[in-house]
Coordinates of C-alpha atoms in Angstrom, one line a residue:
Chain A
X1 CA 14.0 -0.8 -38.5
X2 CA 14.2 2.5 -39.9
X3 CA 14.2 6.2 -38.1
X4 CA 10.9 6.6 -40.6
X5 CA 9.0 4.1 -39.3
X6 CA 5.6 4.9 -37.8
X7 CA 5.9 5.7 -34.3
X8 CA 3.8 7.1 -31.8
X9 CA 4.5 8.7 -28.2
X10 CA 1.5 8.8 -26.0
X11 CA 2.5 12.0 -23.8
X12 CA 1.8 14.6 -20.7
X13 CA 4.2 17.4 -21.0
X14 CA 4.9 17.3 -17.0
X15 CA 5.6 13.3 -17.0
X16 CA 9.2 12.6 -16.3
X17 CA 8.8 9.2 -17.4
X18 CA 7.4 10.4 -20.5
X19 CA 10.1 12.8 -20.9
X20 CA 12.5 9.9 -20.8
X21 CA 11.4 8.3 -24.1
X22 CA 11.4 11.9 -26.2
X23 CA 14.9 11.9 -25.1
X24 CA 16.0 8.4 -26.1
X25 CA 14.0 8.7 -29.4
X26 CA 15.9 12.2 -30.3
X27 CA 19.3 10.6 -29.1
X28 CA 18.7 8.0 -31.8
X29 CA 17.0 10.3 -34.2
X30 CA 13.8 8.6 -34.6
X31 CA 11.4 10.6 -36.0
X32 CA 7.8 10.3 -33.7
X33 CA 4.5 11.9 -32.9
X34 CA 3.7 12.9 -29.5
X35 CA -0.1 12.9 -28.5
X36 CA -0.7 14.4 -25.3
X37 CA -2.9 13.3 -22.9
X38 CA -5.0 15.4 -20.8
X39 CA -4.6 13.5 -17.7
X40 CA -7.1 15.5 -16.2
X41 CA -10.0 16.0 -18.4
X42 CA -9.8 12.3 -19.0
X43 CA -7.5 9.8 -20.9
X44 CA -7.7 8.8 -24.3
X45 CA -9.4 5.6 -26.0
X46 CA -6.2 5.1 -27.4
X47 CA -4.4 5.1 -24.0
X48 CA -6.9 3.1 -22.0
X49 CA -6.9 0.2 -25.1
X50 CA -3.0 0.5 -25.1
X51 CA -2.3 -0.1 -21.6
X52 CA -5.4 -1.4 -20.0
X53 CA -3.8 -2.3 -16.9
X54 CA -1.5 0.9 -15.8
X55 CA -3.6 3.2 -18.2
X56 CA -0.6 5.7 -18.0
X57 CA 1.8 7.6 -20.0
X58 CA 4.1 6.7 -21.4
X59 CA 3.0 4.2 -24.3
X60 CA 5.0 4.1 -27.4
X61 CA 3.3 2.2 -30.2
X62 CA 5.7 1.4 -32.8
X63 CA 3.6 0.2 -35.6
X64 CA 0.6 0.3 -33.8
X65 CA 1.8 -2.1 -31.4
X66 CA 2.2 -0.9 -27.6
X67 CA 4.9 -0.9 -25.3
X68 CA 4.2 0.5 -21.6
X69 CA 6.6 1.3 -18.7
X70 CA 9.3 4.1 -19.0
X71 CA 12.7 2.3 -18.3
X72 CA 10.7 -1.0 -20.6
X73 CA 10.0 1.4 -23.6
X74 CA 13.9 2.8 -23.6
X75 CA 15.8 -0.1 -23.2
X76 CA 13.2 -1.2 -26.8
X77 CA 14.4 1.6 -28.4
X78 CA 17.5 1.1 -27.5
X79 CA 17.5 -3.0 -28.7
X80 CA 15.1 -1.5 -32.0
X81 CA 17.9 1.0 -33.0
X82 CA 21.2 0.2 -31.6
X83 CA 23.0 3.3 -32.5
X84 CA 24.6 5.2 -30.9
X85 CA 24.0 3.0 -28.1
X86 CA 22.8 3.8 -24.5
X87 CA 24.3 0.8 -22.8
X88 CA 27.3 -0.1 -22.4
X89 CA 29.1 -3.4 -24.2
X90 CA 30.4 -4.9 -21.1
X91 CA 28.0 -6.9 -19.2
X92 CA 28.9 -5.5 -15.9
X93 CA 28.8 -2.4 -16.4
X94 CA 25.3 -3.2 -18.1
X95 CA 24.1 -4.4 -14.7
X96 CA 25.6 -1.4 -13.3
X97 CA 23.5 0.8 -15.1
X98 CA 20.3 -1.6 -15.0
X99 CA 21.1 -1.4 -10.7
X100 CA 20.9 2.6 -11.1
X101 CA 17.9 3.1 -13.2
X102 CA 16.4 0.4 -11.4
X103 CA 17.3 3.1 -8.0
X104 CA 16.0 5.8 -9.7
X105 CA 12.7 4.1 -10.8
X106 CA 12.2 3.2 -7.0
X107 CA 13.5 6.4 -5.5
X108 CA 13.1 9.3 -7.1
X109 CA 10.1 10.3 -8.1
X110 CA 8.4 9.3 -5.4
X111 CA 11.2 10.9 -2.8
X112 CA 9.9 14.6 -4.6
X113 CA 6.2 13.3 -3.5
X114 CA 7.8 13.6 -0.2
X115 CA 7.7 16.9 -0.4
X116 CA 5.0 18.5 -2.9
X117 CA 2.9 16.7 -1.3
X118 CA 3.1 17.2 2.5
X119 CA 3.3 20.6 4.5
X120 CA 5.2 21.3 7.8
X121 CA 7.4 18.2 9.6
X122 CA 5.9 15.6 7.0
X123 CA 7.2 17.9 4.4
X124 CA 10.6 18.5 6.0
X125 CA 10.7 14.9 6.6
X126 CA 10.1 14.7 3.1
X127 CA 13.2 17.2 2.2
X128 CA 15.7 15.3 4.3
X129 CA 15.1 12.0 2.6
X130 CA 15.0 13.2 -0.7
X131 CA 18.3 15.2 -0.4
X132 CA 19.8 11.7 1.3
X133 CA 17.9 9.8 -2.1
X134 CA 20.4 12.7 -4.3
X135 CA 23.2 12.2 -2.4
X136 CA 23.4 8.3 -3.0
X137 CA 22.7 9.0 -6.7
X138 CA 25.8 11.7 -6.6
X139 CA 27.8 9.2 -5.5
X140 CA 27.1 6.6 -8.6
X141 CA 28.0 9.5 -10.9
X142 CA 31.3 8.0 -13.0
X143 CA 32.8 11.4 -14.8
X144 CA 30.6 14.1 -16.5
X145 CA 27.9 11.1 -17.1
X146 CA 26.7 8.3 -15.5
X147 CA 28.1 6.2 -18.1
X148 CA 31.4 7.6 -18.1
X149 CA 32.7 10.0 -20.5
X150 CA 28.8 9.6 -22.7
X151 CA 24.9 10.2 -22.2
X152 CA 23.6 6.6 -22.0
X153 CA 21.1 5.1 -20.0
X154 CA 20.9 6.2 -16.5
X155 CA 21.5 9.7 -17.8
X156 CA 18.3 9.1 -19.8
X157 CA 16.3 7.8 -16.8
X158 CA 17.3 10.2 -14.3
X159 CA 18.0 13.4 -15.9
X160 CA 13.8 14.4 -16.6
X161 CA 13.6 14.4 -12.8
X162 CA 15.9 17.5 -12.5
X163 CA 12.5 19.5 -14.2
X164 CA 11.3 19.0 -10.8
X165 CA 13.7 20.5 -9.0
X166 CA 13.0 23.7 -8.8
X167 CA 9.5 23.3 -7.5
X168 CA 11.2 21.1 -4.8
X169 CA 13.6 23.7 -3.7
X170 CA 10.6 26.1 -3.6
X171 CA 8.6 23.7 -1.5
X172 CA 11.6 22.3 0.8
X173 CA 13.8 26.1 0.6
X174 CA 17.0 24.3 -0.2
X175 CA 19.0 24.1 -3.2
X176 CA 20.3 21.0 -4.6
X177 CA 23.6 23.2 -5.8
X178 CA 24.2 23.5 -2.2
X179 CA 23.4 19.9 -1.2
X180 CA 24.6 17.7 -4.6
X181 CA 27.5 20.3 -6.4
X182 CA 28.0 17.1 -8.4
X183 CA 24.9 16.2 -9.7
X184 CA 24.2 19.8 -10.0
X185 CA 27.0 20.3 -12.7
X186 CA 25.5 17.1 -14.2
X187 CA 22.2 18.7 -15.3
X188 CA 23.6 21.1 -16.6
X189 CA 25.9 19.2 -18.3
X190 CA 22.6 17.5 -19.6
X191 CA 20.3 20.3 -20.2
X192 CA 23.3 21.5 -23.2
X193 CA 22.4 17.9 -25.1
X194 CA 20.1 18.7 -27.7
X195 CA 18.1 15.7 -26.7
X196 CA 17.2 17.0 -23.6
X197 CA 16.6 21.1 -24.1
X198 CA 14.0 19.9 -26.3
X199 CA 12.3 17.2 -24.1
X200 CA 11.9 19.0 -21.0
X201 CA 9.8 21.8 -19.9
X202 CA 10.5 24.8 -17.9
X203 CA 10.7 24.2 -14.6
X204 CA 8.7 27.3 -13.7
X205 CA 5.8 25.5 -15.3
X206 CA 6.2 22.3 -13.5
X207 CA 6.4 24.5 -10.3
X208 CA 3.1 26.1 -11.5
X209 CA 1.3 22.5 -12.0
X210 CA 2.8 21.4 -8.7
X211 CA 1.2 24.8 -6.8
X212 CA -2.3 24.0 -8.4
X213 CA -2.6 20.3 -7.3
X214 CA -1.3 21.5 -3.8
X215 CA -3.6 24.2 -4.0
X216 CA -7.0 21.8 -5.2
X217 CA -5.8 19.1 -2.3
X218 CA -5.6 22.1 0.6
X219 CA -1.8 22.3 1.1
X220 CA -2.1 25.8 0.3
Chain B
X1 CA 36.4 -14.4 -14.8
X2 CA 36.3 -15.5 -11.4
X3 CA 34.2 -18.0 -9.2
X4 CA 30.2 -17.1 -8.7
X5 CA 28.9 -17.0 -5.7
X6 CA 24.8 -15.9 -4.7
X7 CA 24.3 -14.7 -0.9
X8 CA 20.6 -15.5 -0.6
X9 CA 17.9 -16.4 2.1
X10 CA 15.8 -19.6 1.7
X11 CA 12.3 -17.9 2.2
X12 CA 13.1 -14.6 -0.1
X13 CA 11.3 -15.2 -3.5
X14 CA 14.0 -12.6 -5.2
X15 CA 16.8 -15.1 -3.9
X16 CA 15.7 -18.2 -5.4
X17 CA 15.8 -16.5 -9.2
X18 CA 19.4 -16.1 -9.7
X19 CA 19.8 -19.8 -8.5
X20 CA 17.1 -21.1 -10.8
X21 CA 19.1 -19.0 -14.2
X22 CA 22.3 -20.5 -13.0
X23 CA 20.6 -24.0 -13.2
X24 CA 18.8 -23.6 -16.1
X25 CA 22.3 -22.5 -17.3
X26 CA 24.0 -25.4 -15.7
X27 CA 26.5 -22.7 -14.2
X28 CA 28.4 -23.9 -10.4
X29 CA 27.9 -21.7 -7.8
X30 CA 28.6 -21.1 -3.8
X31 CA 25.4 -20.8 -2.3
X32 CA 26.1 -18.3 0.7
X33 CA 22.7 -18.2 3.0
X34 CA 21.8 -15.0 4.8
X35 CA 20.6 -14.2 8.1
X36 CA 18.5 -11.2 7.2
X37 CA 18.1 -10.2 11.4
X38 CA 22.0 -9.9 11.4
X39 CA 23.6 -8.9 8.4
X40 CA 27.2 -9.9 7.6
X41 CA 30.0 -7.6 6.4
X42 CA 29.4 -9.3 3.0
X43 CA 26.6 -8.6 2.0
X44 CA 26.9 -5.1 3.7
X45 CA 29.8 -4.6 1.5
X46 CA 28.1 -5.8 -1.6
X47 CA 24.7 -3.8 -1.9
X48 CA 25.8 -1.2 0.4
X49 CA 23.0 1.3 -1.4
X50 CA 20.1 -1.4 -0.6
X51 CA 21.5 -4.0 1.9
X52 CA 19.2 -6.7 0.6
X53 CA 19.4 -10.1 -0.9
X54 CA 20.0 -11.2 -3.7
X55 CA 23.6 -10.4 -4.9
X56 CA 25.3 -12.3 -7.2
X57 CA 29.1 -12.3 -7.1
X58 CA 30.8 -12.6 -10.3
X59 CA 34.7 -12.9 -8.8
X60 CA 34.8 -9.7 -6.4
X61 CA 32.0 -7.9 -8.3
X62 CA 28.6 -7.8 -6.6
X63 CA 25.3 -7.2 -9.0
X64 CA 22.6 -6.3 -7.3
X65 CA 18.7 -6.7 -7.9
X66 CA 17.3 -10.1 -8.8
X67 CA 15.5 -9.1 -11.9
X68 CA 19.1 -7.3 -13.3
X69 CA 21.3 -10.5 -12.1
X70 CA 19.1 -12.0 -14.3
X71 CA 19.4 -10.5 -17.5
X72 CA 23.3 -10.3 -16.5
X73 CA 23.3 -14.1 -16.4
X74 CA 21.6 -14.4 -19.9
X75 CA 23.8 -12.3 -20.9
X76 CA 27.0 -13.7 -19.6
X77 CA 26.5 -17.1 -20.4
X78 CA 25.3 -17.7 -23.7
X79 CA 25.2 -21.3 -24.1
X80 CA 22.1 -23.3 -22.9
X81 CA 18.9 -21.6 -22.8
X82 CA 18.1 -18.3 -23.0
X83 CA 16.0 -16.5 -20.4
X84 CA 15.0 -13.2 -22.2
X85 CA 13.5 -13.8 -25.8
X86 CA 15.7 -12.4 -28.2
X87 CA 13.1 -10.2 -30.6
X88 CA 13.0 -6.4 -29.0
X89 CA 9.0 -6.7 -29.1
X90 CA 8.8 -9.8 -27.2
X91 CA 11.6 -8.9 -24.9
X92 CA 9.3 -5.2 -23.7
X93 CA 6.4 -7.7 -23.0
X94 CA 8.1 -10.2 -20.6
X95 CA 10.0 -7.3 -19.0
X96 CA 6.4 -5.8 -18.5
X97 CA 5.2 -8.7 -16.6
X98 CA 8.3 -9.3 -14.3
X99 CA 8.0 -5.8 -13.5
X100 CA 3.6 -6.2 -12.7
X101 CA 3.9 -8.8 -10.7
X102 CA 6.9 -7.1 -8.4
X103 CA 5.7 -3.9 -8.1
X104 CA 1.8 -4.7 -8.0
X105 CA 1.0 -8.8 -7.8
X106 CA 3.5 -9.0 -4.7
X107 CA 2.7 -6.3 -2.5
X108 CA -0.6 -7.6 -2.7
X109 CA -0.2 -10.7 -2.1
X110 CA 1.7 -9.8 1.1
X111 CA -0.9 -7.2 1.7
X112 CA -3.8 -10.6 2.4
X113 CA -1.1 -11.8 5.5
X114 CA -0.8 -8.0 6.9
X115 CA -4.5 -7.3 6.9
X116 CA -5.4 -5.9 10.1
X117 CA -8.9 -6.3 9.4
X118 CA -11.5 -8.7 7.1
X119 CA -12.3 -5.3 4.5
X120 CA -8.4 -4.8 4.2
X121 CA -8.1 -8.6 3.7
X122 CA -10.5 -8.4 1.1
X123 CA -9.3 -5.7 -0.9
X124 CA -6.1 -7.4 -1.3
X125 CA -7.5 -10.4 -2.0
X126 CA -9.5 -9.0 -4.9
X127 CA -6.1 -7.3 -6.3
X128 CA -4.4 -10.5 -6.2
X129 CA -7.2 -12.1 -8.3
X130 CA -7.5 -9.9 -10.3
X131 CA -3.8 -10.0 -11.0
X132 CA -4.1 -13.8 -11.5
X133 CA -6.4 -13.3 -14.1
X134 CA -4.0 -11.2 -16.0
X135 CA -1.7 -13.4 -15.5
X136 CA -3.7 -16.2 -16.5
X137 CA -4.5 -14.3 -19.9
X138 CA -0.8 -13.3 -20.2
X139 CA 0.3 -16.9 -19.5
X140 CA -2.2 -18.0 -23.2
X141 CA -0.7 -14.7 -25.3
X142 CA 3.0 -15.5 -24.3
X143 CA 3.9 -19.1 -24.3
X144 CA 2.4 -21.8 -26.0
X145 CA -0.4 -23.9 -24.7
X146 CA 0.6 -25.9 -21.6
X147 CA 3.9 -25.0 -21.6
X148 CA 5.5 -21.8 -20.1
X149 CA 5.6 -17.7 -20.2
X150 CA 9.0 -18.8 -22.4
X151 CA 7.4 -21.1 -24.6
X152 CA 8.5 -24.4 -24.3
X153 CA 11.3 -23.9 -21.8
X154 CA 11.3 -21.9 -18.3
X155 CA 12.0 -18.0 -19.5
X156 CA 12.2 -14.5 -17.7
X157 CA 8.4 -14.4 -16.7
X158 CA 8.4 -17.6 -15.5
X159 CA 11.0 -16.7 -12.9
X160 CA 9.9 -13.7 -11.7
X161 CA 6.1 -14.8 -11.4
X162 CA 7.3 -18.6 -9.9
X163 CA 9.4 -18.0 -7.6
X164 CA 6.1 -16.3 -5.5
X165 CA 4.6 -19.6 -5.7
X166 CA 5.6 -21.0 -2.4
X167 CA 4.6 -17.7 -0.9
X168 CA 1.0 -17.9 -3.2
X169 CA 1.0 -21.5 -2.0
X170 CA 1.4 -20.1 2.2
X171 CA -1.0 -17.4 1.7
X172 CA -3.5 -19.8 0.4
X173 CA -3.1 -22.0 3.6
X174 CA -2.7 -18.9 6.0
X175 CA -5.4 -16.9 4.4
X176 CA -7.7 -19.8 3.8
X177 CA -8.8 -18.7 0.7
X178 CA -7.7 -20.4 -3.2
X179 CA -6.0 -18.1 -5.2
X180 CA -4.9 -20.3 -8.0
X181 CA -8.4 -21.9 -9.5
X182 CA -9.1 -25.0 -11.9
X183 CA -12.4 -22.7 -12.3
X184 CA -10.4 -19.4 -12.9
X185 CA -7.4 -20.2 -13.9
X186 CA -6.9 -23.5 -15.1
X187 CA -3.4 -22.5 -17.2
X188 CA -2.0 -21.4 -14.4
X189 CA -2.6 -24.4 -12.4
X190 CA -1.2 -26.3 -14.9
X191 CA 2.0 -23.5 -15.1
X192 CA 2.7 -23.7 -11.2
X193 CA 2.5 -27.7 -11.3
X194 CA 5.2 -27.8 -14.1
X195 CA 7.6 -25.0 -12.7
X196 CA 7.6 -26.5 -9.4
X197 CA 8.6 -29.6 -10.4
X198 CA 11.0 -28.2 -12.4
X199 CA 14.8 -29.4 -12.5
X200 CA 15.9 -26.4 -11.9
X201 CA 13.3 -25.2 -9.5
X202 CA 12.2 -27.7 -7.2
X203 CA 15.9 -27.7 -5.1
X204 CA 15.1 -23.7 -4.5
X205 CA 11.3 -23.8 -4.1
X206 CA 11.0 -23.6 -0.3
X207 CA 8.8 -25.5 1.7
X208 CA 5.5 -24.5 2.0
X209 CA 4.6 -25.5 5.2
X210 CA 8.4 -23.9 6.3
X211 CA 7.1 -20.3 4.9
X212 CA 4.0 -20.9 6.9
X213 CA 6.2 -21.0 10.2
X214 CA 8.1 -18.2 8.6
X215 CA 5.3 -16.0 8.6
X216 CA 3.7 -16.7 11.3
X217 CA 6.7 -15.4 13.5
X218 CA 7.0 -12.6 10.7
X219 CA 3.6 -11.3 10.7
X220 CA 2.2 -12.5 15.1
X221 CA 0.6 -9.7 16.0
X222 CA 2.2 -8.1 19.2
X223 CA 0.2 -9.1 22.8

């Protein structure tokens, strides 16, 4: 496989799990196109043929043919074009990082829902137990990445999150500085790579989304 | 490298896949059976972030989550077959449908034994056939004709959708209703006959009518 071939990034700008695969494709230097959806006015042929079951972003189609499911798609690009790679060789460490990605697919996303989504004790219910979520991930956090001394993986898979944050801290009024120092220095750490800068969007816009869909769903 | 070891529990579906690879592998293990209600120091100590079963212990080092103890076994142990296929393509596509049927086909299916009411049974029981026709389509795109989601031998897919089968098999009995169909879903009829009677399956398969009894006491309503 070559970093010319044809591929194809079906996209929402806001989607951390779409953000996930523009950062492994730039890693490796793969040259794609990114189609973005417009979840709301209504999805795409091409996405609802693509991944009739989910029908969500992301879908990479790499010669047409579709692959669905964030932490699916990277670990394919990572198998399709192995360098630099995002895993490391030993197999435990592997598992380690499979474990972790695994706990942020499960855990993070949906520990921010906790509190975007709710208002009053739900919502500082929602705070505490994300801030807990962050402070188990802190802890798997091996040097300046989670793989150690370079980006890999779980670094890929968790760090589109952090575009979030700031519309969690304005929800919640805390500050994962204050909470995570660790993790903190992490995304920033991140946010330097190339990779990233160019694959996430300004929080402030994210916080702007977030405010609309409270706003359409009565929250505020 | 150090002896293997798998802490488990006979009715958890996620348990029996490790044991199945590492029989499939003809790999020795302890088999170290939990009790769920009263967790040992072990398994405390090994998936401290999660506190479930499985773990697989490799010497002293725990890996945790069934679906990555498996691909750490295929990629351990190299010789006998091999449980992920080994093109990219092929390898997205089975790692699709482990993940559907444990994130969406199980919940489900557990969702027709929690029903509070007959509309809630329902709507699970819809979900879970409509996942089995999925399935059953995904089952005639994978593998080759009356064989398996791995082709001619027992691969990732296999594993993660079989190892629900005693619990498919309880919830038929429990729910009275047929969820795997000669009408419907004839290859998958076929599919579950062969798994469970698999070498390295039927040891691990537990009872059905034991997971009945299991889940009666799991689910009995309080008086």
């Amino acid at each position: 496989m070559s970093k010319n071939d044809e591929v194809i990034l079906l996209d929402f700008w806001a989607s951390p799990f779409a953000m996930r695969v523009k950062i492994a494709l730039a890693e490796k230097g793969i040259k794609f196109e990114a189609r973005e959806e417009d979840i709301m006015a209504g999805k795409s042929e091409l996405l609802l043929n693509s991944n009739p079951l989910h029908k969500k972003v992301p879908v990479l189609l790499h010669y047409g043919k579709p692959i669905c499911e964030s932490a699916i798609i990277v670990s394919y690009i990572d198998e399709v074009w192995p360098f630099p790679a995002m895993l490391p060789t030993c197999y435990y460490a592997r598992a380690q990082a499979r474990f972790w990605a695994d706990f942020v697919d499960k855990k993070l996303f949906d520990g921010g829902c906790g509190i975007w989504r709710n208002n009053g004790d739900a919502l500082e219910l929602g705070k505490k137990e994300f801030i807990e979520i962050l402070q188990v991930l802190e802890g798997a956090l091996g040097g300046d990445f989670f793989g150690g001394d370079n980006f890999g993986f779980v670094d890929t898979i968790a760090i589109p999150h952090a575009s979030w944050f700031y519309a969690y801290e304005q929800f919640g009024g805390f500050k994962v500085e204050d909470v995570c120092p660790k993790l903190s220095a992490w995304i920033k750490r991140c946010l330097k790579r190339d990779s990233v800068a160019k694959s996430l969007p300004d929080p402030s816009k994210v916080y702007e989304f977030l405010c609309m869909f409270r706003k359409m769903n009565g929250l505020d | 490298m150090g002896e293997l070891k798998v802490i488990g529990a006979w009715a958890s579906p996620f348990a029996i896949r490790p044991r199945i690879a590492l029989t499939l592998k003809s790999i020795d293990y302890e088999y170290i059976e939990e009790n769920l209600r009263a967790k040992s120091d072990l398994l405390l100590k090994s998936n401290p972030v999660h506190k479930k079963v499985p773990v697989l212990l490799h010497g002293d080092r725990p890996i945790c989550e069934s679906l990555v103890i498996l691909q750490y076994i295929d990629e351990q142990w190299t010789t006998g077959p091999s449980i992920l296929p080994s093109d990219p393509y092929d390898r997205a596509i089975a790692r699709f449908w482990a993940a559907y049927v444990d994130d969406k086909f199980f919940p489900a299916l557990a969702g027709i034994l929690k029903a509070q009411n007959e509309e809630a049974k329902a709507e699970a029981l819809g979900q879970v056939k409509a996942g089995l026709e999925l399935l059953e389509k995904a089952l005639k795109d994978c593998g080759k004709e009356g064989a398996f989601y791995g082709g001619e031998g027992i691969g990732y897919v296999d594993i993660a959708f079989g190892s629900y089968l005693g619990w498919v098999r309880a919830v038929e009995s429990m729910g009275e209703v047929k969820l795997l169909d000669e009408d419907k879903t004839p290859g998958l009829v076929g599919w579950a006959e062969r798994f469970c009677s698999h070498e390295a399956v039927k040891d691990v398969m537990p009872e059905t009518e034991k997971l009945i009894e299991f889940a009666k006491k799991l689910f009995s309503k309080p008086t």
